[in-house]
Amino acid sequence: MPRRVINSSSSSSSPTMWSSFNPAAAGRHRRLSCLLLPAAFLVLTFTFCTQPATAAICGTLSYDPSSKICCSGSLQPLYNINTKCCGTTSYDSSTKICCSGSVQPWYNVNTQCCGTTSYDTSTKLCCDGQVQPLYNINTKCCGTTSYDSSTKLCCSGSLQPWYNINTKCCGTTSYDSSTKICCGGTLQPWYNINTKCCGTISYDSSTKICCGGTLQPWYNINTQCCGTTSYDTKTRICCSGSVQPWYNINTQCCGTISYDSSTKICCDGSVQPWYNINTKCCGTTSYDTSTKVCCSGSVQPWYNINTQCCGTTSYDTKTRICCGGTLQPWYNINTKCCGTISYDSSTKICCDGSVQPWYNINTKCCGTTSYDTSTKVCCSGSVQPWYNINTQCCGTTSYDTKTRSMSLN
């Protein structure tokens, strides 16, 4: 008798049959064989076929997530729910640890990573990526090495002896600071509480002083440095790095030389005589302003209240006049300068730097020549005759426009 496949519409009992069947219980990738369910006088055959579960992708490959894990494009075993990836490798995180892409042993809850290596922090120490022994609670790192800080000291990456609580580092060397002092990376003797460093040398500051890296004598509480030399400020003075005599409270410096400012004066770095309250400097020379005058750095005679300077020379303005830096005669109140020459403007006139005769109130200049405008005319720098009111110039020549016009007719 042929088998019939009955769907949900052909029997009222079909829904019950479907609802009582759970395909998931049969497994994610199993197929159910056809079920033969006998009934009264009928053999009903139900065929159910499950589809495969949705596959995951790892790179270009599909895989079953229930048995594999994808680690950076590489298919790896799935151990259990603790499975994780470490780079392209899978591991059981309950027994392993991932250290910078390397699968390492998991010891206990104290397990940590040191670079690509795992270690137990209760027995080891990580020093710059290197697993080192943990001695005790005093264990520290010195570069890539561990050490007991109660017996050693790390000095610039070098393990050195620990002497006592006074132990310090001097470069890569340890020392007892109660017997030594570190001066510029060099171990030096410790004298007493006054011990100090002067460069790479130690000294007793109660007997010496450090001046510019040089040890110098200590005189008393007035001792100071002047460059690389020490001096007593009660008897000496420092002038631009040079120790000079101290005269009195008026002592001052003039460059690198000291002087008594009550008897001397400093003129541009040169010590000069002090005459009186009128003393001043003229360049590097001193002078008495009541008897001398300073003319462009040159000390010159003082004549009277009319004294003035003409360049580097002094003169009496009552008897001389300065014309272009040259002393010239003073004639009268009409004296003036024409270039470097003086003249009496009541009798002369200055024409382009040339002293010329003064004729009358009609005097004028024509170039470097003077002329009487009532008798002459200036034609392009040339003095020409004046004929009458009809006089005009033609180039450098004068002419009578009346006469010249009639001759043309």
mmCIF file of C-alpha atoms in Angstrom:
data_model
loop_
_atom_site.group_PDB
_atom_site.id
_atom_site.type_symbol
_atom_site.label_atom_id
_atom_site.label_comp_id
_atom_site.label_asym_id
_atom_site.label_seq_id
_atom_site.Cartn_x
_atom_site.Cartn_y
_atom_site.Cartn_z
ATOM 1 C CA MET A 1 0.000 0.000 0.000
ATOM 2 C CA PRO A 2 1.545 3.382 -0.936
ATOM 3 C CA ARG A 3 2.645 5.765 1.874
ATOM 4 C CA ARG A 4 0.792 8.994 2.270
ATOM 5 C CA VAL A 5 2.304 12.226 3.424
ATOM 6 C CA ILE A 6 -0.317 14.056 5.378
ATOM 7 C CA ASN A 7 0.100 17.827 5.780
ATOM 8 C CA SER A 8 -1.481 19.997 8.441
ATOM 9 C CA SER A 9 -4.678 20.482 6.436
ATOM 10 C CA SER A 10 -5.466 16.805 5.933
ATOM 11 C CA SER A 11 -5.882 15.771 9.570
ATOM 12 C CA SER A 12 -7.009 17.360 12.768
ATOM 13 C CA SER A 13 -4.358 15.425 14.656
ATOM 14 C CA SER A 14 -1.450 16.864 12.648
ATOM 15 C CA PRO A 15 -0.890 20.040 14.705
ATOM 16 C CA THR A 16 -0.455 17.972 17.822
ATOM 17 C CA MET A 17 2.150 15.854 16.136
ATOM 18 C CA TRP A 18 4.111 18.920 14.919
ATOM 19 C CA SER A 19 3.961 20.643 18.254
ATOM 20 C CA SER A 20 5.258 17.607 20.137
ATOM 21 C CA PHE A 21 8.405 17.443 17.965
ATOM 22 C CA ASN A 22 11.519 19.507 18.852
ATOM 23 C CA PRO A 23 14.118 19.491 16.041
ATOM 24 C CA ALA A 24 16.685 21.339 18.199
ATOM 25 C CA ALA A 25 16.813 18.412 20.604
ATOM 26 C CA ALA A 26 18.074 16.277 17.795
ATOM 27 C CA GLY A 27 21.274 18.346 17.376
ATOM 28 C CA ARG A 28 22.253 21.467 15.377
ATOM 29 C CA HIS A 29 23.495 19.593 12.308
ATOM 30 C CA ARG A 30 21.464 16.355 12.416
ATOM 31 C CA ARG A 31 18.869 15.305 9.905
ATOM 32 C CA LEU A 32 15.798 13.456 11.045
ATOM 33 C CA SER A 33 14.961 10.290 9.251
ATOM 34 C CA CYS A 34 11.487 9.947 7.998
ATOM 35 C CA LEU A 35 9.137 9.086 10.846
ATOM 36 C CA LEU A 36 6.658 6.247 10.342
ATOM 37 C CA LEU A 37 3.774 6.747 12.720
ATOM 38 C CA PRO A 38 1.202 3.873 12.660
ATOM 39 C CA ALA A 39 -2.467 4.693 13.121
ATOM 40 C CA ALA A 40 -5.751 2.748 12.896
ATOM 41 C CA PHE A 41 -5.825 1.041 9.529
ATOM 42 C CA LEU A 42 -3.359 3.655 8.119
ATOM 43 C CA VAL A 43 0.303 3.992 8.032
ATOM 44 C CA LEU A 44 1.005 7.646 8.042
ATOM 45 C CA THR A 45 4.488 8.700 7.107
ATOM 46 C CA PHE A 46 5.757 12.136 8.192
ATOM 47 C CA THR A 47 9.032 13.353 6.808
ATOM 48 C CA PHE A 48 10.780 16.229 8.594
ATOM 49 C CA CYS A 49 14.209 17.485 7.434
ATOM 50 C CA THR A 50 16.059 20.179 9.424
ATOM 51 C CA GLN A 51 18.365 22.723 7.711
ATOM 52 C CA PRO A 52 22.072 23.154 8.770
ATOM 53 C CA ALA A 53 22.714 25.988 11.321
ATOM 54 C CA THR A 54 24.045 29.338 9.899
ATOM 55 C CA ALA A 55 27.831 29.005 9.328
ATOM 56 C CA ALA A 56 30.343 31.703 10.530
ATOM 57 C CA ILE A 57 33.073 33.117 8.296
ATOM 58 C CA CYS A 58 36.807 33.305 9.142
ATOM 59 C CA GLY A 59 38.646 34.943 6.325
ATOM 60 C CA THR A 60 37.511 33.013 3.233
ATOM 61 C CA LEU A 61 36.431 29.910 5.195
ATOM 62 C CA SER A 62 33.174 29.036 6.838
ATOM 63 C CA TYR A 63 33.280 27.206 10.155
ATOM 64 C CA ASP A 64 31.209 25.741 12.940
ATOM 65 C CA PRO A 65 31.354 28.120 15.962
ATOM 66 C CA SER A 66 30.548 25.223 18.263
ATOM 67 C CA SER A 67 33.926 23.623 17.591
ATOM 68 C CA LYS A 68 36.151 26.374 16.199
ATOM 69 C CA ILE A 69 37.133 30.006 16.889
ATOM 70 C CA CYS A 70 38.479 32.590 14.462
ATOM 71 C CA CYS A 71 41.721 34.231 15.643
ATOM 72 C CA SER A 72 42.897 37.033 13.367
ATOM 73 C CA GLY A 73 41.826 35.158 10.250
ATOM 74 C CA SER A 74 43.106 31.760 11.456
ATOM 75 C CA LEU A 75 40.760 28.890 12.461
ATOM 76 C CA GLN A 76 41.698 27.545 15.882
ATOM 77 C CA PRO A 77 40.256 24.944 18.276
ATOM 78 C CA LEU A 78 37.438 25.977 20.618
ATOM 79 C CA TYR A 79 38.318 24.350 23.936
ATOM 80 C CA ASN A 80 35.499 25.542 26.146
ATOM 81 C CA ILE A 81 33.702 28.676 27.237
ATOM 82 C CA ASN A 82 37.100 30.042 28.463
ATOM 83 C CA THR A 83 38.588 29.925 24.988
ATOM 84 C CA LYS A 84 40.179 33.216 23.848
ATOM 85 C CA CYS A 85 42.496 34.377 21.116
ATOM 86 C CA CYS A 86 46.164 35.326 21.492
ATOM 87 C CA GLY A 87 47.183 36.659 18.125
ATOM 88 C CA THR A 88 46.425 33.836 15.649
ATOM 89 C CA THR A 89 46.335 31.150 18.383
ATOM 90 C CA SER A 90 43.463 30.071 20.650
ATOM 91 C CA TYR A 91 43.954 29.167 24.288
ATOM 92 C CA ASP A 92 42.092 28.141 27.406
ATOM 93 C CA SER A 93 42.172 31.256 29.609
ATOM 94 C CA SER A 94 41.668 29.103 32.715
ATOM 95 C CA THR A 95 45.088 27.485 32.218
ATOM 96 C CA LYS A 96 46.981 29.969 30.023
ATOM 97 C CA ILE A 97 47.603 33.723 29.673
ATOM 98 C CA CYS A 98 48.361 35.814 26.588
ATOM 99 C CA CYS A 99 51.540 37.914 26.928
ATOM 100 C CA SER A 100 52.166 40.248 23.984
ATOM 101 C CA GLY A 101 50.957 37.662 21.458
ATOM 102 C CA SER A 102 52.595 34.672 23.173
ATOM 103 C CA VAL A 103 50.585 31.988 25.032
ATOM 104 C CA GLN A 104 52.177 31.451 28.442
ATOM 105 C CA PRO A 105 51.396 29.358 31.545
ATOM 106 C CA TRP A 106 48.835 30.559 34.103
ATOM 107 C CA TYR A 107 50.176 29.872 37.593
ATOM 108 C CA ASN A 108 47.616 31.374 39.914
ATOM 109 C CA VAL A 109 45.800 34.592 40.689
ATOM 110 C CA ASN A 110 49.228 36.297 40.964
ATOM 111 C CA THR A 111 50.061 35.550 37.327
ATOM 112 C CA GLN A 112 51.085 38.592 35.270
ATOM 113 C CA CYS A 113 52.986 39.290 32.082
ATOM 114 C CA CYS A 114 56.571 40.512 31.749
ATOM 115 C CA GLY A 115 57.047 41.206 28.064
ATOM 116 C CA THR A 116 56.215 37.906 26.305
ATOM 117 C CA THR A 117 56.692 35.824 29.473
ATOM 118 C CA SER A 118 54.291 35.087 32.337
ATOM 119 C CA TYR A 119 55.389 34.994 35.959
ATOM 120 C CA ASP A 120 54.116 34.564 39.503
ATOM 121 C CA THR A 121 54.298 37.976 41.232
ATOM 122 C CA SER A 122 54.600 36.265 44.610
ATOM 123 C CA THR A 123 57.972 34.748 43.645
ATOM 124 C CA LYS A 124 59.260 36.862 40.766
ATOM 125 C CA LEU A 125 59.675 40.517 39.698
ATOM 126 C CA CYS A 126 59.567 42.067 36.236
ATOM 127 C CA CYS A 127 62.555 44.356 35.551
ATOM 128 C CA ASP A 128 62.471 46.104 32.152
ATOM 129 C CA GLY A 129 60.908 43.068 30.460
ATOM 130 C CA GLN A 130 63.086 40.501 32.284
ATOM 131 C CA VAL A 131 61.711 38.086 34.934
ATOM 132 C CA GLN A 132 63.950 38.296 37.983
ATOM 133 C CA PRO A 133 63.965 36.746 41.480
ATOM 134 C CA LEU A 134 61.856 38.336 44.244
ATOM 135 C CA TYR A 135 64.033 38.224 47.353
ATOM 136 C CA ASN A 136 61.817 39.934 49.893
ATOM 137 C CA ILE A 137 59.734 43.059 50.413
ATOM 138 C CA ASN A 138 62.880 45.118 49.818
ATOM 139 C CA THR A 139 63.318 43.778 46.293
ATOM 140 C CA LYS A 140 63.697 46.482 43.625
ATOM 141 C CA CYS A 141 64.842 46.703 40.032
ATOM 142 C CA CYS A 142 68.158 48.084 38.787
ATOM 143 C CA GLY A 143 67.829 48.058 35.025
ATOM 144 C CA THR A 144 67.005 44.449 34.075
ATOM 145 C CA THR A 145 68.277 43.017 37.382
ATOM 146 C CA SER A 146 66.482 42.668 40.711
ATOM 147 C CA TYR A 147 68.236 43.295 44.014
ATOM 148 C CA ASP A 148 67.694 43.437 47.760
ATOM 149 C CA SER A 149 67.619 47.172 48.576
ATOM 150 C CA SER A 150 68.601 46.420 52.186
ATOM 151 C CA THR A 151 72.039 45.193 51.032
ATOM 152 C CA LYS A 152 72.560 46.909 47.676
ATOM 153 C CA LEU A 153 72.057 50.307 46.008
ATOM 154 C CA CYS A 154 71.343 51.003 42.348
ATOM 155 C CA CYS A 155 73.582 53.789 41.013
ATOM 156 C CA SER A 156 72.764 54.785 37.416
ATOM 157 C CA GLY A 157 71.986 51.181 36.483
ATOM 158 C CA SER A 158 74.932 49.690 38.393
ATOM 159 C CA LEU A 159 74.482 47.603 41.573
ATOM 160 C CA GLN A 160 76.708 48.916 44.350
ATOM 161 C CA PRO A 161 77.286 48.093 48.032
ATOM 162 C CA TRP A 162 74.979 49.533 50.720
ATOM 163 C CA TYR A 163 77.087 50.713 53.658
ATOM 164 C CA ASN A 164 74.597 52.324 56.005
ATOM 165 C CA ILE A 165 71.837 54.926 56.114
ATOM 166 C CA ASN A 166 74.398 57.466 54.836
ATOM 167 C CA THR A 167 74.910 55.537 51.594
ATOM 168 C CA LYS A 168 74.466 57.644 48.453
ATOM 169 C CA CYS A 169 75.346 57.459 44.786
ATOM 170 C CA CYS A 170 78.133 59.346 43.003
ATOM 171 C CA GLY A 171 77.694 58.526 39.333
ATOM 172 C CA THR A 172 77.792 54.701 39.130
ATOM 173 C CA THR A 173 79.523 54.319 42.523
ATOM 174 C CA SER A 174 78.061 54.187 46.033
ATOM 175 C CA TYR A 175 79.701 55.889 49.005
ATOM 176 C CA ASP A 176 79.322 56.641 52.687
ATOM 177 C CA SER A 177 78.304 60.338 52.830
ATOM 178 C CA SER A 178 79.652 60.586 56.397
ATOM 179 C CA THR A 179 83.228 60.061 55.130
ATOM 180 C CA LYS A 180 83.087 61.171 51.482
ATOM 181 C CA ILE A 181 81.479 63.845 49.308
ATOM 182 C CA CYS A 182 80.550 63.653 45.614
ATOM 183 C CA CYS A 183 81.985 66.568 43.614
ATOM 184 C CA GLY A 184 81.059 66.622 39.944
ATOM 185 C CA GLY A 185 80.829 62.830 39.818
ATOM 186 C CA THR A 186 84.165 62.378 41.653
ATOM 187 C CA LEU A 187 84.485 61.057 45.222
ATOM 188 C CA GLN A 188 86.394 63.478 47.451
ATOM 189 C CA PRO A 189 87.324 63.632 51.150
ATOM 190 C CA TRP A 190 84.811 64.902 53.720
ATOM 191 C CA TYR A 191 86.575 67.228 56.161
ATOM 192 C CA ASN A 192 83.813 68.502 58.413
ATOM 193 C CA ILE A 193 80.422 70.167 58.302
ATOM 194 C CA ASN A 194 82.063 73.017 56.362
ATOM 195 C CA THR A 195 83.011 70.699 53.495
ATOM 196 C CA LYS A 196 81.901 71.948 50.070
ATOM 197 C CA CYS A 197 82.705 71.283 46.424
ATOM 198 C CA CYS A 198 84.727 73.474 44.066
ATOM 199 C CA GLY A 199 84.306 71.785 40.695
ATOM 200 C CA THR A 200 85.538 68.201 41.227
ATOM 201 C CA ILE A 201 87.515 69.068 44.399
ATOM 202 C CA SER A 202 86.290 69.195 48.007
ATOM 203 C CA TYR A 203 87.446 71.858 50.456
ATOM 204 C CA ASP A 204 86.965 73.209 53.962
ATOM 205 C CA SER A 205 84.913 76.395 53.503
ATOM 206 C CA SER A 206 86.199 77.735 56.829
ATOM 207 C CA THR A 207 89.734 78.071 55.367
ATOM 208 C CA LYS A 208 89.143 78.318 51.616
ATOM 209 C CA ILE A 209 86.753 79.895 49.127
ATOM 210 C CA CYS A 210 85.854 78.725 45.621
ATOM 211 C CA CYS A 211 86.276 81.479 43.034
ATOM 212 C CA GLY A 212 85.300 80.543 39.485
ATOM 213 C CA GLY A 213 86.240 76.892 40.072
ATOM 214 C CA THR A 214 89.586 77.825 41.699
ATOM 215 C CA LEU A 215 90.361 77.381 45.412
ATOM 216 C CA GLN A 216 91.490 80.646 46.987
ATOM 217 C CA PRO A 217 92.405 81.801 50.525
ATOM 218 C CA TRP A 218 89.677 82.746 52.996
ATOM 219 C CA TYR A 219 90.747 85.881 54.898
ATOM 220 C CA ASN A 220 87.773 86.719 57.072
ATOM 221 C CA ILE A 221 84.034 87.366 56.887
ATOM 222 C CA ASN A 222 84.814 90.151 54.395
ATOM 223 C CA THR A 223 86.294 87.677 51.898
ATOM 224 C CA GLN A 224 84.730 87.764 48.432
ATOM 225 C CA CYS A 225 85.624 86.634 44.921
ATOM 226 C CA CYS A 226 86.890 88.804 42.096
ATOM 227 C CA GLY A 227 86.914 86.516 39.074
ATOM 228 C CA THR A 228 89.122 83.582 40.097
ATOM 229 C CA THR A 229 90.819 85.519 42.926
ATOM 230 C CA SER A 230 89.703 86.087 46.519
ATOM 231 C CA TYR A 231 90.139 89.427 48.360
ATOM 232 C CA ASP A 232 89.360 91.240 51.588
ATOM 233 C CA THR A 233 86.684 93.857 50.872
ATOM 234 C CA LYS A 234 88.064 95.989 53.732
ATOM 235 C CA THR A 235 91.397 96.547 51.957
ATOM 236 C CA ARG A 236 90.696 95.828 48.317
ATOM 237 C CA ILE A 237 88.071 96.481 45.616
ATOM 238 C CA CYS A 238 87.169 94.393 42.549
ATOM 239 C CA CYS A 239 87.325 96.377 39.306
ATOM 240 C CA SER A 240 86.103 94.375 36.306
ATOM 241 C CA GLY A 241 87.737 91.170 37.541
ATOM 242 C CA SER A 242 90.928 92.867 38.771
ATOM 243 C CA VAL A 243 91.717 93.267 42.503
ATOM 244 C CA GLN A 244 92.704 96.890 43.156
ATOM 245 C CA PRO A 245 93.625 98.999 46.207
ATOM 246 C CA TRP A 246 90.902 100.420 48.476
ATOM 247 C CA TYR A 247 91.752 104.024 49.401
ATOM 248 C CA ASN A 248 88.771 105.221 51.371
ATOM 249 C CA ILE A 249 85.018 105.553 51.182
ATOM 250 C CA ASN A 250 85.511 107.586 47.993
ATOM 251 C CA THR A 251 87.171 104.633 46.224
ATOM 252 C CA GLN A 252 85.609 103.843 42.864
ATOM 253 C CA CYS A 253 86.500 101.871 39.739
ATOM 254 C CA CYS A 254 87.588 103.291 36.395
ATOM 255 C CA GLY A 255 87.675 100.246 34.122
ATOM 256 C CA THR A 256 90.099 97.829 35.798
ATOM 257 C CA ILE A 257 91.721 100.563 37.961
ATOM 258 C CA SER A 258 90.600 101.935 41.325
ATOM 259 C CA TYR A 259 90.871 105.632 42.242
ATOM 260 C CA ASP A 260 90.012 108.149 44.932
ATOM 261 C CA SER A 261 87.032 110.061 43.530
ATOM 262 C CA SER A 262 87.842 113.009 45.823
ATOM 263 C CA THR A 263 91.127 113.658 43.959
ATOM 264 C CA LYS A 264 90.591 112.014 40.576
ATOM 265 C CA ILE A 265 87.922 111.652 37.891
ATOM 266 C CA CYS A 266 87.283 108.803 35.437
ATOM 267 C CA CYS A 267 87.147 109.969 31.828
ATOM 268 C CA ASP A 268 86.226 107.183 29.386
ATOM 269 C CA GLY A 269 88.229 104.587 31.337
ATOM 270 C CA SER A 270 91.169 106.910 32.024
ATOM 271 C CA VAL A 271 91.916 108.253 35.522
ATOM 272 C CA GLN A 272 92.429 112.039 35.277
ATOM 273 C CA PRO A 273 93.084 114.913 37.717
ATOM 274 C CA TRP A 274 90.218 116.472 39.694
ATOM 275 C CA TYR A 275 90.666 120.258 39.740
ATOM 276 C CA ASN A 276 87.582 121.529 41.522
ATOM 277 C CA ILE A 277 83.817 121.376 41.394
ATOM 278 C CA ASN A 278 84.056 122.687 37.813
ATOM 279 C CA THR A 279 85.979 119.582 36.692
ATOM 280 C CA LYS A 280 84.504 117.734 33.727
ATOM 281 C CA CYS A 281 85.640 115.254 31.101
ATOM 282 C CA CYS A 282 86.527 116.023 27.496
ATOM 283 C CA GLY A 283 87.012 112.590 25.914
ATOM 284 C CA THR A 284 89.696 110.893 27.986
ATOM 285 C CA THR A 285 90.950 114.222 29.459
ATOM 286 C CA SER A 286 89.692 116.237 32.424
ATOM 287 C CA TYR A 287 89.487 120.034 32.460
ATOM 288 C CA ASP A 288 88.382 123.002 34.535
ATOM 289 C CA THR A 289 85.230 124.426 32.924
ATOM 290 C CA SER A 290 86.032 127.849 34.410
ATOM 291 C CA THR A 291 89.222 128.152 32.313
ATOM 292 C CA LYS A 292 88.757 125.713 29.463
ATOM 293 C CA VAL A 293 86.137 124.533 27.005
ATOM 294 C CA CYS A 294 85.725 121.149 25.297
ATOM 295 C CA CYS A 295 85.533 121.382 21.525
ATOM 296 C CA SER A 296 84.764 118.025 19.861
ATOM 297 C CA GLY A 297 86.980 116.122 22.322
ATOM 298 C CA SER A 298 89.740 118.755 22.412
ATOM 299 C CA VAL A 299 90.383 120.958 25.464
ATOM 300 C CA GLN A 300 90.611 124.608 24.315
ATOM 301 C CA PRO A 301 91.037 128.017 26.009
ATOM 302 C CA TRP A 302 88.053 129.780 27.575
ATOM 303 C CA TYR A 303 88.191 133.483 26.640
ATOM 304 C CA ASN A 304 85.023 134.900 28.097
ATOM 305 C CA ILE A 305 81.288 134.404 28.074
ATOM 306 C CA ASN A 306 81.416 134.840 24.285
ATOM 307 C CA THR A 307 83.617 131.721 23.888
ATOM 308 C CA GLN A 308 82.299 129.157 21.433
ATOM 309 C CA CYS A 309 83.691 126.239 19.438
ATOM 310 C CA CYS A 310 84.519 126.109 15.743
ATOM 311 C CA GLY A 311 85.260 122.427 15.108
ATOM 312 C CA THR A 312 88.045 121.521 17.562
ATOM 313 C CA THR A 313 89.050 125.171 18.179
ATOM 314 C CA SER A 314 87.620 127.726 20.580
ATOM 315 C CA TYR A 315 87.162 131.418 19.713
ATOM 316 C CA ASP A 316 85.797 134.713 20.949
ATOM 317 C CA THR A 317 82.607 135.500 19.058
ATOM 318 C CA LYS A 318 83.386 139.202 19.511
ATOM 319 C CA THR A 319 86.491 138.969 17.332
ATOM 320 C CA ARG A 320 85.917 135.902 15.160
ATOM 321 C CA ILE A 321 83.164 134.105 13.278
ATOM 322 C CA CYS A 322 83.031 130.415 12.368
ATOM 323 C CA CYS A 323 82.347 129.891 8.676
ATOM 324 C CA GLY A 324 82.009 126.265 7.629
ATOM 325 C CA GLY A 325 84.355 125.098 10.408
ATOM 326 C CA THR A 326 86.943 127.806 9.608
ATOM 327 C CA LEU A 327 87.668 130.811 11.825
ATOM 328 C CA GLN A 328 87.289 134.111 9.951
ATOM 329 C CA PRO A 329 87.547 137.813 10.894
ATOM 330 C CA TRP A 330 84.623 139.574 12.589
ATOM 331 C CA TYR A 331 84.152 143.037 11.003
ATOM 332 C CA ASN A 332 81.047 144.379 12.687
ATOM 333 C CA ILE A 333 77.458 143.510 13.368
ATOM 334 C CA ASN A 334 76.995 143.189 9.586
ATOM 335 C CA THR A 335 79.529 140.308 9.419
ATOM 336 C CA LYS A 336 78.212 137.222 7.689
ATOM 337 C CA CYS A 337 79.595 134.035 6.167
ATOM 338 C CA CYS A 338 79.903 133.261 2.488
ATOM 339 C CA GLY A 339 80.940 129.607 2.412
ATOM 340 C CA THR A 340 84.147 129.498 4.481
ATOM 341 C CA ILE A 341 84.797 133.282 4.142
ATOM 342 C CA SER A 342 83.464 136.132 6.251
ATOM 343 C CA TYR A 343 82.412 139.494 4.817
ATOM 344 C CA ASP A 344 80.858 142.832 5.734
ATOM 345 C CA SER A 345 77.328 142.626 4.385
ATOM 346 C CA SER A 346 77.148 146.458 4.327
ATOM 347 C CA THR A 347 79.862 146.595 1.637
ATOM 348 C CA LYS A 348 79.758 143.139 0.086
ATOM 349 C CA ILE A 349 77.264 140.555 -1.103
ATOM 350 C CA CYS A 350 77.593 136.761 -1.283
ATOM 351 C CA CYS A 351 76.856 135.356 -4.717
ATOM 352 C CA ASP A 352 76.885 131.552 -4.820
ATOM 353 C CA GLY A 353 79.798 131.351 -2.346
ATOM 354 C CA SER A 354 81.714 134.256 -3.890
ATOM 355 C CA VAL A 355 82.108 137.619 -2.101
ATOM 356 C CA GLN A 356 81.182 140.414 -4.543
ATOM 357 C CA PRO A 357 80.886 144.239 -4.386
ATOM 358 C CA TRP A 358 77.766 145.865 -2.979
ATOM 359 C CA TYR A 359 76.825 148.855 -5.190
ATOM 360 C CA ASN A 360 73.621 150.115 -3.701
ATOM 361 C CA ILE A 361 70.193 148.988 -2.724
ATOM 362 C CA ASN A 362 69.720 147.825 -6.340
ATOM 363 C CA THR A 363 72.585 145.274 -5.991
ATOM 364 C CA LYS A 364 71.720 141.716 -6.914
ATOM 365 C CA CYS A 365 73.545 138.533 -7.915
ATOM 366 C CA CYS A 366 73.902 137.076 -11.388
ATOM 367 C CA GLY A 367 75.489 133.680 -10.782
ATOM 368 C CA THR A 368 78.718 134.402 -8.883
ATOM 369 C CA THR A 369 78.770 138.075 -9.924
ATOM 370 C CA SER A 370 77.026 141.089 -8.401
ATOM 371 C CA TYR A 371 75.480 143.915 -10.467
ATOM 372 C CA ASP A 372 73.520 147.151 -10.198
ATOM 373 C CA THR A 373 70.015 146.413 -11.450
ATOM 374 C CA SER A 374 69.593 150.093 -12.380
ATOM 375 C CA THR A 375 72.353 149.817 -15.025
ATOM 376 C CA LYS A 376 72.622 146.129 -15.771
ATOM 377 C CA VAL A 377 70.477 143.097 -16.447
ATOM 378 C CA CYS A 378 71.214 139.396 -15.816
ATOM 379 C CA CYS A 379 70.747 137.234 -18.905
ATOM 380 C CA SER A 380 71.188 133.518 -18.168
ATOM 381 C CA GLY A 381 74.040 134.152 -15.712
ATOM 382 C CA SER A 382 75.690 136.890 -17.795
ATOM 383 C CA VAL A 383 75.653 140.589 -16.748
ATOM 384 C CA GLN A 384 74.487 142.675 -19.712
ATOM 385 C CA PRO A 385 73.709 146.402 -20.346
ATOM 386 C CA TRP A 386 70.381 147.883 -19.307
ATOM 387 C CA TYR A 387 69.174 150.186 -22.069
ATOM 388 C CA ASN A 388 65.788 151.312 -20.852
ATOM 389 C CA ILE A 389 62.491 149.956 -19.746
ATOM 390 C CA ASN A 390 62.316 148.132 -23.092
ATOM 391 C CA THR A 391 65.444 146.067 -22.253
ATOM 392 C CA GLN A 392 64.980 142.307 -22.513
ATOM 393 C CA CYS A 393 67.221 139.242 -22.750
ATOM 394 C CA CYS A 394 67.871 137.068 -25.763
ATOM 395 C CA GLY A 395 69.855 134.137 -24.442
ATOM 396 C CA THR A 396 72.903 135.586 -22.669
ATOM 397 C CA THR A 397 72.545 138.977 -24.469
ATOM 398 C CA SER A 398 70.377 142.014 -23.683
ATOM 399 C CA TYR A 399 68.677 144.162 -26.290
ATOM 400 C CA ASP A 400 66.356 147.155 -26.706
ATOM 401 C CA THR A 401 63.072 145.858 -28.016
ATOM 402 C CA LYS A 402 62.333 149.265 -29.527
ATOM 403 C CA THR A 403 65.601 149.452 -31.449
ATOM 404 C CA ARG A 404 65.635 145.881 -32.484
ATOM 405 C CA SER A 405 62.045 146.135 -33.695
ATOM 406 C CA MET A 406 62.678 149.348 -35.819
ATOM 407 C CA SER A 407 65.735 147.877 -37.503
ATOM 408 C CA LEU A 408 63.655 144.907 -38.596
ATOM 409 C CA ASN A 409 61.197 147.318 -40.392
#
